[in-house]
XYZ file of C-alpha atoms in Angstrom:
122
model
C -6.612 -18.086 -4.045
C -9.814 -16.804 -2.566
C -9.998 -13.023 -2.214
C -11.072 -11.570 1.151
C -14.175 -9.410 1.485
C -13.666 -6.148 -0.433
C -14.175 -3.726 2.491
C -12.129 -0.664 3.372
C -11.025 0.563 6.804
C -14.090 2.811 6.967
C -16.460 -0.148 6.508
C -17.467 0.722 2.952
C -16.778 -0.877 -0.403
C -13.072 -0.915 -1.293
C -12.291 1.870 -3.781
C -9.624 1.491 -6.470
C -6.096 2.488 -5.483
C -4.335 2.743 -8.862
C -4.437 1.309 -12.354
C -1.588 3.538 -13.562
C 0.685 2.134 -12.260
C -1.246 -1.087 -11.822
C -1.059 -2.080 -8.170
C -2.329 -4.656 -5.706
C -1.448 -8.179 -4.689
C -3.766 -9.370 -7.474
C -2.639 -6.562 -9.837
C -6.273 -5.500 -10.171
C -5.838 -1.855 -9.140
C -7.275 -2.496 -5.661
C -5.597 -3.331 -2.342
C -7.441 -6.652 -2.234
C -5.888 -9.398 -0.174
C -6.169 -13.076 0.707
C -4.589 -15.635 3.022
C -1.670 -16.062 0.597
C -0.777 -12.338 0.798
C 1.879 -12.746 3.488
C 2.923 -9.079 3.183
C -0.619 -7.748 3.593
C -0.477 -5.344 0.614
C -3.489 -3.508 2.001
C -2.572 0.179 2.524
C -3.272 2.481 -0.430
C -0.371 4.886 -0.018
C 0.453 8.028 -1.988
C 4.172 7.958 -2.676
C 6.447 10.800 -1.602
C 10.122 11.326 -2.399
C 10.883 10.937 1.313
C 9.040 7.621 1.601
C 10.546 6.227 -1.625
C 14.064 7.063 -0.356
C 13.248 5.475 3.011
C 11.851 2.335 1.400
C 14.977 1.976 -0.748
C 17.161 2.502 2.323
C 15.421 -0.326 4.211
C 15.726 -2.713 1.272
C 12.555 -2.332 -0.787
C 13.445 -0.210 -3.812
C 10.117 0.894 -5.281
C 11.523 3.693 -7.462
C 13.920 1.840 -9.759
C 12.315 0.447 -12.938
C 12.378 -3.347 -13.232
C 11.275 -4.001 -16.838
C 11.810 -7.745 -16.428
C 8.839 -7.656 -14.038
C 6.854 -5.092 -16.016
C 7.511 -2.516 -13.269
C 8.240 1.059 -14.351
C 9.217 2.249 -10.871
C 7.185 4.562 -8.665
C 7.451 8.324 -8.419
C 6.034 10.874 -5.971
C 2.271 11.150 -6.361
C 1.789 7.538 -7.491
C -0.605 5.418 -5.439
C 0.541 1.938 -4.447
C -0.794 -0.927 -2.323
C 1.841 -0.923 0.358
C 2.509 -3.676 2.881
C 0.816 -2.712 6.135
C 3.920 -3.586 8.150
C 6.131 -1.346 5.997
C 3.645 1.504 6.389
C 3.688 1.097 10.183
C 7.485 0.951 10.175
C 7.644 4.168 8.110
C 5.171 5.787 10.514
C 7.349 4.812 13.473
C 10.360 6.340 11.671
C 8.467 9.572 10.906
C 8.268 9.236 7.130
C 4.972 7.488 6.379
C 3.246 8.479 3.144
C -0.318 9.754 2.942
C -3.104 7.172 2.805
C -6.261 6.930 0.714
C -8.604 5.445 3.350
C -11.424 4.428 0.986
C -8.924 2.310 -0.955
C -7.175 0.805 2.106
C -8.390 -2.718 2.854
C -9.927 -3.461 6.262
C -7.312 -6.191 6.841
C -4.715 -3.423 7.260
C -6.294 -2.870 10.683
C -4.817 -6.192 11.831
C -1.423 -4.455 11.689
C -1.990 -0.679 11.690
C -4.349 1.034 14.171
C -7.091 3.097 12.533
C -5.935 6.244 14.363
C -2.538 6.023 12.636
C -4.125 5.542 9.216
C -6.476 8.467 9.848
C -3.543 10.673 10.892
C -2.063 10.123 7.419
C -5.347 10.361 5.500
C -5.319 12.373 2.347
């Protein structure tokens, strides 16, 4: 798998999203992506209780620990490389989390308009 250019939505170098918990399609702490990343895990989102409940409701439980996958579960305040489509869906439903723009990959712009990301910037 060849990683895409490491640029953020602001045109700069992609900043780390989180190493605790370790996030990213490549589990490298960055929202790096590639052609094989069908979900476009490119938005560095700051989890909220509201968003975690919403995500669970729509079928992607990010808060329950899954030790068999080495996943401790997310809690409010954690940063996570979120699928761009899920972020846009949460925005449309009025419960999108905040976004760390410097750590959000430029490929997110293929799905989420910059104005929406900026409206949720932390």
